[in-house]
mmCIF file of C-alpha atoms in Angstrom:
data_model
loop_
_atom_site.group_PDB
_atom_site.id
_atom_site.type_symbol
_atom_site.label_atom_id
_atom_site.label_comp_id
_atom_site.label_asym_id
_atom_site.label_seq_id
_atom_site.Cartn_x
_atom_site.Cartn_y
_atom_site.Cartn_z
ATOM 1 C CA MET A 15 80.503 64.968 38.746
ATOM 2 C CA ASP A 16 82.893 66.281 35.787
ATOM 3 C CA ASN A 17 81.076 69.758 36.474
ATOM 4 C CA LEU A 18 82.202 70.430 40.614
ATOM 5 C CA ALA A 19 86.031 69.800 38.269
ATOM 6 C CA GLY A 20 87.946 72.676 40.162
ATOM 7 C CA ARG A 21 84.783 73.852 42.063
ATOM 8 C CA ASN A 22 85.484 74.337 46.138
ATOM 9 C CA ILE A 23 83.781 74.254 49.013
ATOM 10 C CA SER A 24 85.501 75.133 51.787
ATOM 11 C CA ILE A 25 85.027 77.974 53.453
ATOM 12 C CA GLU A 26 89.193 77.671 55.491
ATOM 13 C CA GLN A 27 90.823 76.678 51.797
ATOM 14 C CA HIS A 28 88.493 80.217 50.389
ATOM 15 C CA PHE A 29 89.762 82.275 53.049
ATOM 16 C CA LYS A 30 93.759 80.797 52.818
ATOM 17 C CA ALA A 31 92.618 82.032 49.245
ATOM 18 C CA LEU A 32 91.487 85.643 49.802
ATOM 19 C CA GLY A 33 94.466 86.494 52.131
ATOM 20 C CA LYS A 34 96.704 85.884 50.154
ATOM 21 C CA LYS A 35 95.743 87.822 46.840
ATOM 22 C CA HIS A 36 94.300 90.778 49.563
ATOM 23 C CA LYS A 37 95.706 93.859 49.598
ATOM 24 C CA PRO A 38 95.057 97.025 51.763
ATOM 25 C CA GLN A 39 93.858 99.833 50.773
ATOM 26 C CA TYR A 40 96.988 101.604 53.025
ATOM 27 C CA ARG A 41 99.582 99.126 52.309
ATOM 28 C CA PHE A 42 102.768 101.869 52.796
ATOM 29 C CA SER A 43 104.978 101.187 50.026
ATOM 30 C CA GLY A 44 106.894 105.005 49.820
ATOM 31 C CA ASN A 45 110.609 105.885 50.795
ATOM 32 C CA SER A 46 110.835 109.568 51.746
ATOM 33 C CA PRO A 47 109.108 111.465 55.233
ATOM 34 C CA ALA A 48 106.919 113.677 52.623
ATOM 35 C CA GLN A 49 105.300 110.423 51.488
ATOM 36 C CA PHE A 50 105.215 108.890 54.964
ATOM 37 C CA GLN A 51 103.640 112.154 56.761
ATOM 38 C CA LYS A 52 100.851 112.441 53.895
ATOM 39 C CA TRP A 53 100.423 107.995 54.226
ATOM 40 C CA LYS A 54 99.741 108.293 58.111
ATOM 41 C CA ALA A 55 97.539 111.297 57.944
ATOM 42 C CA ASP A 56 95.842 109.329 55.282
ATOM 43 C CA LEU A 57 95.746 105.888 57.578
ATOM 44 C CA ARG A 58 95.086 107.554 60.852
ATOM 45 C CA PRO A 59 91.628 108.560 60.822
ATOM 46 C CA LYS A 60 89.735 105.506 59.118
ATOM 47 C CA LEU A 61 91.707 103.241 61.983
ATOM 48 C CA LEU A 62 89.739 105.369 64.998
ATOM 49 C CA GLU A 63 86.532 105.277 62.984
ATOM 50 C CA SER A 64 86.734 101.476 62.607
ATOM 51 C CA LEU A 65 86.814 102.024 66.529
ATOM 52 C CA GLY A 66 83.502 103.013 66.087
ATOM 53 C CA PRO A 67 82.045 106.111 67.828
ATOM 54 C CA PRO A 68 83.647 107.868 70.356
ATOM 55 C CA VAL A 69 82.853 107.036 73.814
ATOM 56 C CA THR A 70 81.758 110.506 75.654
ATOM 57 C CA LYS A 71 84.141 109.668 79.291
ATOM 58 C CA VAL A 72 81.893 110.042 83.120
ATOM 59 C CA PRO A 73 84.054 110.820 85.965
ATOM 60 C CA LEU A 74 86.122 108.107 87.047
ATOM 61 C CA ASN A 75 85.899 108.965 90.818
ATOM 62 C CA PRO A 76 88.583 106.693 91.486
ATOM 63 C CA VAL A 77 88.532 104.528 94.671
ATOM 64 C CA ILE A 78 91.269 102.811 96.327
ATOM 65 C CA VAL A 79 90.554 99.197 97.832
ATOM 66 C CA SER A 80 93.481 98.595 98.996
ATOM 67 C CA GLU A 81 97.478 99.295 99.346
ATOM 68 C CA LYS A 82 100.245 97.248 100.896
ATOM 69 C CA LYS A 83 103.792 97.379 101.097
ATOM 70 C CA GLU A 84 105.507 94.059 99.583
ATOM 71 C CA ASP A 85 109.295 93.603 97.610
ATOM 72 C CA GLY A 86 110.444 97.407 97.992
ATOM 73 C CA LEU A 87 107.064 98.766 96.272
ATOM 74 C CA ILE A 88 103.744 99.889 97.545
ATOM 75 C CA LYS A 89 101.209 98.024 95.272
ATOM 76 C CA GLN A 90 97.666 99.420 95.029
ATOM 77 C CA ARG A 91 94.477 97.684 93.902
ATOM 78 C CA VAL A 92 92.016 100.967 92.481
ATOM 79 C CA ILE A 93 88.629 100.591 90.979
ATOM 80 C CA TYR A 94 87.269 103.583 88.055
ATOM 81 C CA ASP A 95 84.499 104.430 86.383
ATOM 82 C CA VAL A 96 84.466 104.306 82.200
ATOM 83 C CA GLU A 97 80.976 105.093 81.175
ATOM 84 C CA PRO A 98 77.634 104.656 82.525
ATOM 85 C CA GLY A 99 77.368 101.389 84.982
ATOM 86 C CA LEU A 100 80.665 99.796 84.492
ATOM 87 C CA SER A 101 83.802 100.326 86.656
ATOM 88 C CA VAL A 102 87.897 99.162 85.468
ATOM 89 C CA PRO A 103 90.143 97.038 88.316
ATOM 90 C CA ALA A 104 93.444 98.249 88.383
ATOM 91 C CA LEU A 105 96.308 97.283 90.243
ATOM 92 C CA ILE A 106 99.582 99.795 90.476
ATOM 93 C CA ASN A 107 102.916 98.657 91.456
ATOM 94 C CA ARG A 108 105.313 101.696 92.892
ATOM 95 C CA PRO A 109 108.838 101.625 93.919
ATOM 96 C CA GLU A 110 108.532 101.968 97.809
ATOM 97 C CA SER A 111 111.953 104.473 98.237
ATOM 98 C CA THR A 112 112.210 106.345 94.716
ATOM 99 C CA PRO A 113 110.241 109.895 95.721
ATOM 100 C CA GLY A 114 109.383 112.049 92.838
ATOM 101 C CA LYS A 115 107.479 112.142 89.429
ATOM 102 C CA LEU A 116 108.824 108.736 87.801
ATOM 103 C CA PRO A 117 108.132 107.109 84.162
ATOM 104 C CA THR A 118 105.450 105.097 84.303
ATOM 105 C CA ILE A 119 104.747 102.112 82.475
ATOM 106 C CA VAL A 120 101.193 100.546 81.041
ATOM 107 C CA CYS A 121 101.127 97.108 80.973
ATOM 108 C CA CYS A 122 98.841 95.442 78.896
ATOM 109 C CA HIS A 123 97.991 91.418 79.780
ATOM 110 C CA GLY A 124 97.122 89.219 77.414
ATOM 111 C CA HIS A 125 94.991 86.494 77.163
ATOM 112 C CA GLY A 126 94.727 83.430 79.736
ATOM 113 C CA PRO A 127 92.620 83.527 82.690
ATOM 114 C CA TYR A 128 95.214 85.086 85.106
ATOM 115 C CA GLY A 129 94.286 89.091 83.454
ATOM 116 C CA LYS A 130 96.624 92.172 85.218
ATOM 117 C CA ASP A 131 97.242 89.890 88.454
ATOM 118 C CA ALA A 132 99.740 87.898 86.328
ATOM 119 C CA VAL A 133 101.534 90.869 84.670
ATOM 120 C CA MET A 134 101.612 92.259 88.255
ATOM 121 C CA GLY A 135 102.776 89.203 89.656
ATOM 122 C CA LEU A 136 100.438 88.570 92.539
ATOM 123 C CA PRO A 137 101.772 86.030 94.137
ATOM 124 C CA GLY A 138 99.960 83.015 95.997
ATOM 125 C CA ASP A 139 98.283 80.654 93.803
ATOM 126 C CA PRO A 140 100.331 77.860 92.333
ATOM 127 C CA GLU A 141 98.871 77.608 89.358
ATOM 128 C CA ARG A 142 98.973 81.560 88.670
ATOM 129 C CA ASP A 143 102.809 82.380 89.689
ATOM 130 C CA LYS A 144 102.986 78.654 86.904
ATOM 131 C CA HIS A 145 101.814 81.299 84.355
ATOM 132 C CA ILE A 146 104.395 84.316 84.915
ATOM 133 C CA ARG A 147 107.135 82.009 84.322
ATOM 134 C CA GLY A 148 105.557 80.588 81.205
ATOM 135 C CA TYR A 149 105.629 83.342 79.916
ATOM 136 C CA ASN A 150 107.855 85.240 82.131
ATOM 137 C CA TYR A 151 104.641 87.183 81.773
ATOM 138 C CA ASP A 152 105.393 89.344 85.387
ATOM 139 C CA TYR A 153 106.531 92.442 83.952
ATOM 140 C CA GLY A 154 104.607 94.663 85.221
ATOM 141 C CA LEU A 155 106.097 93.338 88.866
ATOM 142 C CA GLN A 156 109.855 93.344 87.494
ATOM 143 C CA MET A 157 109.769 97.143 85.719
ATOM 144 C CA ALA A 158 108.204 98.127 88.746
ATOM 145 C CA LYS A 159 111.286 97.129 90.752
ATOM 146 C CA LYS A 160 113.732 98.119 87.627
ATOM 147 C CA GLY A 161 112.347 101.867 89.488
ATOM 148 C CA PHE A 162 109.629 102.413 87.104
ATOM 149 C CA VAL A 163 105.525 102.964 88.458
ATOM 150 C CA THR A 164 104.004 99.928 85.943
ATOM 151 C CA ALA A 165 100.241 99.773 86.130
ATOM 152 C CA ALA A 166 97.606 97.533 84.597
ATOM 153 C CA ILE A 167 92.877 96.829 83.985
ATOM 154 C CA ASP A 168 91.776 93.644 83.019
ATOM 155 C CA TRP A 169 90.551 94.021 79.368
ATOM 156 C CA ARG A 170 87.025 93.418 78.985
ATOM 157 C CA GLY A 171 86.761 89.492 79.321
ATOM 158 C CA PHE A 172 89.022 89.083 82.083
ATOM 159 C CA GLY A 173 90.370 88.416 84.593
ATOM 160 C CA GLU A 174 87.486 90.112 87.441
ATOM 161 C CA ARG A 175 86.013 91.439 84.161
ATOM 162 C CA ASN A 176 85.180 87.722 82.888
ATOM 163 C CA ASP A 177 81.314 86.552 84.850
ATOM 164 C CA GLY A 178 82.117 82.724 83.312
ATOM 165 C CA HIS A 179 81.288 81.975 79.419
ATOM 166 C CA ASN A 180 81.090 79.023 79.056
ATOM 167 C CA LYS A 181 82.078 80.090 74.920
ATOM 168 C CA ASP A 182 84.899 82.044 73.860
ATOM 169 C CA VAL A 183 84.690 85.505 75.425
ATOM 170 C CA CYS A 184 86.379 87.667 73.786
ATOM 171 C CA ASN A 185 84.057 87.060 70.439
ATOM 172 C CA VAL A 186 80.974 86.655 72.603
ATOM 173 C CA HIS A 187 81.322 90.666 73.397
ATOM 174 C CA PHE A 188 83.040 91.695 70.353
ATOM 175 C CA ILE A 189 79.218 90.592 67.901
ATOM 176 C CA ARG A 190 77.172 92.421 71.465
ATOM 177 C CA GLU A 191 79.155 95.427 70.930
ATOM 178 C CA ALA A 192 78.673 95.256 67.680
ATOM 179 C CA LEU A 193 74.936 94.987 67.900
ATOM 180 C CA ILE A 194 75.229 97.914 69.536
ATOM 181 C CA GLY A 195 77.271 99.592 66.433
ATOM 182 C CA ARG A 196 80.518 99.337 68.981
ATOM 183 C CA THR A 197 84.151 98.007 69.186
ATOM 184 C CA LEU A 198 85.209 95.667 71.548
ATOM 185 C CA LEU A 199 88.790 97.196 70.725
ATOM 186 C CA GLY A 200 87.595 100.485 70.611
ATOM 187 C CA MET A 201 86.450 99.575 73.817
ATOM 188 C CA ASP A 202 89.264 97.978 75.405
ATOM 189 C CA ILE A 203 91.465 101.356 74.883
ATOM 190 C CA HIS A 204 88.686 103.054 76.374
ATOM 191 C CA ASP A 205 89.510 102.289 79.528
ATOM 192 C CA GLY A 206 93.312 102.467 79.108
ATOM 193 C CA GLN A 207 93.252 105.510 78.303
ATOM 194 C CA CYS A 208 90.596 105.893 81.113
ATOM 195 C CA LEU A 209 93.264 104.438 82.794
ATOM 196 C CA ILE A 210 95.968 106.979 81.358
ATOM 197 C CA ASP A 211 93.743 109.469 82.159
ATOM 198 C CA TYR A 212 93.879 108.000 85.865
ATOM 199 C CA LEU A 213 97.808 107.859 86.452
ATOM 200 C CA GLN A 214 98.350 111.477 85.145
ATOM 201 C CA THR A 215 96.188 112.991 88.683
ATOM 202 C CA LEU A 216 98.618 111.030 90.138
ATOM 203 C CA ASP A 217 101.556 112.857 92.130
ATOM 204 C CA PHE A 218 104.509 110.342 92.521
ATOM 205 C CA VAL A 219 103.601 109.574 87.472
ATOM 206 C CA ASN A 220 105.185 111.760 85.852
ATOM 207 C CA ARG A 221 102.701 112.435 83.683
ATOM 208 C CA ASP A 222 104.956 113.083 80.048
ATOM 209 C CA ARG A 223 106.844 110.208 80.188
ATOM 210 C CA ILE A 224 103.986 107.273 80.132
ATOM 211 C CA GLY A 225 105.413 104.164 77.329
ATOM 212 C CA VAL A 226 103.310 101.130 77.276
ATOM 213 C CA MET A 227 104.924 97.777 77.021
ATOM 214 C CA GLY A 228 102.547 94.137 76.802
ATOM 215 C CA LEU A 229 102.509 90.706 75.518
ATOM 216 C CA SER A 230 100.887 88.781 73.090
ATOM 217 C CA PHE A 231 97.447 90.037 72.575
ATOM 218 C CA GLY A 232 98.857 93.098 74.822
ATOM 219 C CA GLY A 233 101.459 93.204 71.925
ATOM 220 C CA THR A 234 98.105 94.384 70.220
ATOM 221 C CA MET A 235 96.747 96.732 72.668
ATOM 222 C CA THR A 236 100.043 98.128 72.803
ATOM 223 C CA THR A 237 100.190 98.566 69.653
ATOM 224 C CA TRP A 238 96.998 99.840 69.122
ATOM 225 C CA LEU A 239 97.019 102.028 72.737
ATOM 226 C CA ALA A 240 100.926 103.503 71.363
ATOM 227 C CA LEU A 241 98.605 104.976 68.253
ATOM 228 C CA VAL A 242 95.825 106.797 69.182
ATOM 229 C CA ASP A 243 96.943 108.056 72.450
ATOM 230 C CA ASP A 244 99.369 110.865 71.852
ATOM 231 C CA ARG A 245 100.544 111.301 75.559
ATOM 232 C CA ILE A 246 102.230 107.323 75.830
ATOM 233 C CA ARG A 247 105.897 107.888 74.780
ATOM 234 C CA ALA A 248 107.416 104.449 74.085
ATOM 235 C CA ALA A 249 106.018 100.953 73.551
ATOM 236 C CA ASP A 250 107.303 98.038 73.543
ATOM 237 C CA ILE A 251 105.596 95.218 71.388
ATOM 238 C CA ILE A 252 105.845 91.774 72.236
ATOM 239 C CA CYS A 253 105.213 88.664 70.213
ATOM 240 C CA TYR A 254 102.983 90.772 68.051
ATOM 241 C CA SER A 255 104.359 90.544 65.627
ATOM 242 C CA ASP A 256 102.426 88.645 61.966
ATOM 243 C CA ARG A 257 100.628 89.257 59.335
ATOM 244 C CA PHE A 258 97.120 88.865 58.556
ATOM 245 C CA GLU A 259 97.086 86.717 56.282
ATOM 246 C CA SER A 260 99.361 83.897 58.280
ATOM 247 C CA PHE A 261 97.817 84.733 61.288
ATOM 248 C CA ALA A 262 94.109 85.586 60.452
ATOM 249 C CA MET A 263 93.049 84.763 57.671
ATOM 250 C CA GLU A 264 95.203 81.098 56.827
ATOM 251 C CA ARG A 265 95.687 79.980 60.403
ATOM 252 C CA ALA A 266 92.114 81.582 62.086
ATOM 253 C CA ASN A 267 94.635 82.489 65.147
ATOM 254 C CA PHE A 268 93.036 85.467 66.161
ATOM 255 C CA CYS A 269 89.503 87.051 67.918
ATOM 256 C CA GLY A 270 86.863 89.143 68.420
ATOM 257 C CA SER A 271 89.488 91.662 70.906
ATOM 258 C CA GLN A 272 91.851 91.876 68.637
ATOM 259 C CA MET A 273 90.036 93.116 65.331
ATOM 260 C CA THR A 274 86.962 95.744 63.535
ATOM 261 C CA PRO A 275 85.503 96.233 60.931
ATOM 262 C CA GLY A 276 87.526 96.263 57.560
ATOM 263 C CA LEU A 277 90.752 96.713 59.505
ATOM 264 C CA PHE A 278 92.801 94.464 56.604
ATOM 265 C CA ALA A 279 91.330 95.777 54.131
ATOM 266 C CA LEU A 280 92.947 99.476 55.607
ATOM 267 C CA CYS A 281 95.828 97.784 56.297
ATOM 268 C CA ASP A 282 98.511 94.987 57.444
ATOM 269 C CA VAL A 283 99.949 94.389 60.611
ATOM 270 C CA PRO A 284 103.672 95.975 59.779
ATOM 271 C CA ASP A 285 101.699 99.110 58.851
ATOM 272 C CA LEU A 286 99.563 99.353 62.231
ATOM 273 C CA GLN A 287 102.927 99.473 63.300
ATOM 274 C CA GLY A 288 104.829 101.459 61.722
ATOM 275 C CA ALA A 289 101.573 104.400 62.056
ATOM 276 C CA ILE A 290 103.662 104.525 65.390
ATOM 277 C CA ALA A 291 106.681 105.891 63.498
ATOM 278 C CA PRO A 292 108.093 108.264 64.928
ATOM 279 C CA LYS A 293 107.631 107.387 68.722
ATOM 280 C CA PRO A 294 110.340 104.925 69.891
ATOM 281 C CA LEU A 295 109.228 101.331 69.146
ATOM 282 C CA LEU A 296 111.265 98.165 70.479
ATOM 283 C CA VAL A 297 109.687 95.525 68.788
ATOM 284 C CA GLU A 298 110.503 91.512 70.517
ATOM 285 C CA ILE A 299 109.986 88.279 68.933
ATOM 286 C CA GLY A 300 110.842 84.689 69.970
ATOM 287 C CA LYS A 301 112.373 82.674 67.464
ATOM 288 C CA SER A 302 110.616 79.437 69.012
ATOM 289 C CA ASP A 303 107.474 81.345 69.499
ATOM 290 C CA THR A 304 104.927 78.512 67.646
ATOM 291 C CA CYS A 305 102.002 81.460 68.538
ATOM 292 C CA PHE A 306 103.178 84.235 65.630
ATOM 293 C CA PRO A 307 105.981 81.910 63.384
ATOM 294 C CA ILE A 308 109.410 83.134 62.730
ATOM 295 C CA ASP A 309 109.472 83.757 59.572
ATOM 296 C CA PRO A 310 105.109 86.201 59.726
ATOM 297 C CA ALA A 311 106.979 87.601 62.453
ATOM 298 C CA THR A 312 110.070 88.774 60.704
ATOM 299 C CA SER A 313 108.448 89.308 57.399
ATOM 300 C CA CYS A 314 106.072 91.844 59.622
ATOM 301 C CA TYR A 315 109.480 93.864 61.044
ATOM 302 C CA HIS A 316 111.172 93.927 57.722
ATOM 303 C CA GLU A 317 108.133 96.341 56.617
ATOM 304 C CA LEU A 318 107.827 98.042 59.995
ATOM 305 C CA GLU A 319 111.399 98.766 59.825
ATOM 306 C CA LYS A 320 111.379 100.340 55.573
ATOM 307 C CA ILE A 321 107.844 102.458 57.548
ATOM 308 C CA TYR A 322 110.573 103.479 60.643
ATOM 309 C CA LEU A 323 113.427 104.055 57.649
ATOM 310 C CA ALA A 324 110.972 106.384 55.353
ATOM 311 C CA ALA A 325 109.535 108.597 58.225
ATOM 312 C CA GLY A 326 113.515 109.481 59.703
ATOM 313 C CA VAL A 327 113.389 107.683 62.697
ATOM 314 C CA HIS A 328 115.130 104.166 62.215
ATOM 315 C CA GLU A 329 117.159 105.035 65.135
ATOM 316 C CA LYS A 330 114.231 104.556 67.195
ATOM 317 C CA LEU A 331 113.243 101.434 66.168
ATOM 318 C CA VAL A 332 114.405 98.630 68.215
ATOM 319 C CA LEU A 333 114.662 94.906 67.547
ATOM 320 C CA ASP A 334 114.784 91.845 70.360
ATOM 321 C CA LEU A 335 115.475 88.575 67.989
ATOM 322 C CA PHE A 336 116.188 86.493 71.153
ATOM 323 C CA GLU A 337 115.701 82.725 71.802
ATOM 324 C CA GLY A 338 112.796 81.985 73.013
ATOM 325 C CA GLY A 339 109.577 81.370 72.037
ATOM 326 C CA HIS A 340 106.155 82.635 73.206
ATOM 327 C CA GLN A 341 107.371 85.381 75.870
ATOM 328 C CA TRP A 342 108.854 88.516 77.603
ATOM 329 C CA GLY A 343 112.127 88.101 76.561
ATOM 330 C CA ALA A 344 113.249 90.735 79.189
ATOM 331 C CA ASN A 345 116.403 91.857 76.834
ATOM 332 C CA MET A 346 115.685 95.763 76.150
ATOM 333 C CA SER A 347 112.565 96.380 78.038
ATOM 334 C CA GLU A 348 114.619 98.348 81.056
ATOM 335 C CA ARG A 349 117.414 100.093 78.634
ATOM 336 C CA PHE A 350 114.461 101.293 75.844
ATOM 337 C CA PHE A 351 112.840 101.816 78.444
ATOM 338 C CA ARG A 352 115.416 104.324 80.121
ATOM 339 C CA LYS A 353 116.403 105.982 77.192
ATOM 340 C CA TYR A 354 113.203 107.065 76.303
ATOM 341 C CA LEU A 355 111.267 107.797 79.354
ATOM 342 C CA ALA A 356 114.218 109.249 80.877
ATOM 343 C CA TRP A 357 113.910 110.910 85.093
#
């Protein structure tokens, strides 16, 4: 047995060790606007390529399935098409008494059984209500009451688009997309961009004042939509600050909806979020978050701060380090979006 001394057969230990020594190719190390611009110009095309081939858009053919007045809002349920043979259900809230074209926020849901319905604050289900209270999750309802148009869809495999798999639906669909040369994250981004296409056709939406916000996996989607889509003017990333070494390689707190092949070879989470610059960005971190703990979360933010500083737009980066766990802090979102999606 002496010849086995020092050998490791644990895959877990192997990935943890890989994560600690790995350095992505495009980790930001500059300190000037020129270095930022070159870095972003080099990284962004690689990230877009990692999402897989672009999907040819089809006519949306939107249908308003239902409309009602409730909570001082007009609430619509809409279905639109995203690719041949596939449609997306969406919920849209808008203030009933506010005329004109309003700033609009795409509200991204995270993991959980209720998808968009929880984020948009649908009432009437005691278990869903409990879920909402636990995460202060209904920002699509609360921000609409503050005067914004809000909209949300179910990402692939969630809410109305969950077909009841007894396996991890994120990973099942990731593998399915990979088999045909696509990525699940890329397809979710496509569906979200189709939502923006639809929103820009509505007479109550200011097409030049669109933001995005989301909690947890919703923070992942917020990061990528803000990075990919130039129509997004400002973003609020809620409890999605960490390092790939920590949450993916060490803790395996990760899924197929949140990654692309080779992503960590390219960059780390603060690089993804830093490439959103020069757009305004609010980052919310819960001091008691056990999903994305405080130490790696603040490490991520400090690296992100260096990128915004180098880009010359440090004033557009805002931190809400709030007392609470894995939830929407709700302390700065209204003020942030009122400033950067001004009427």
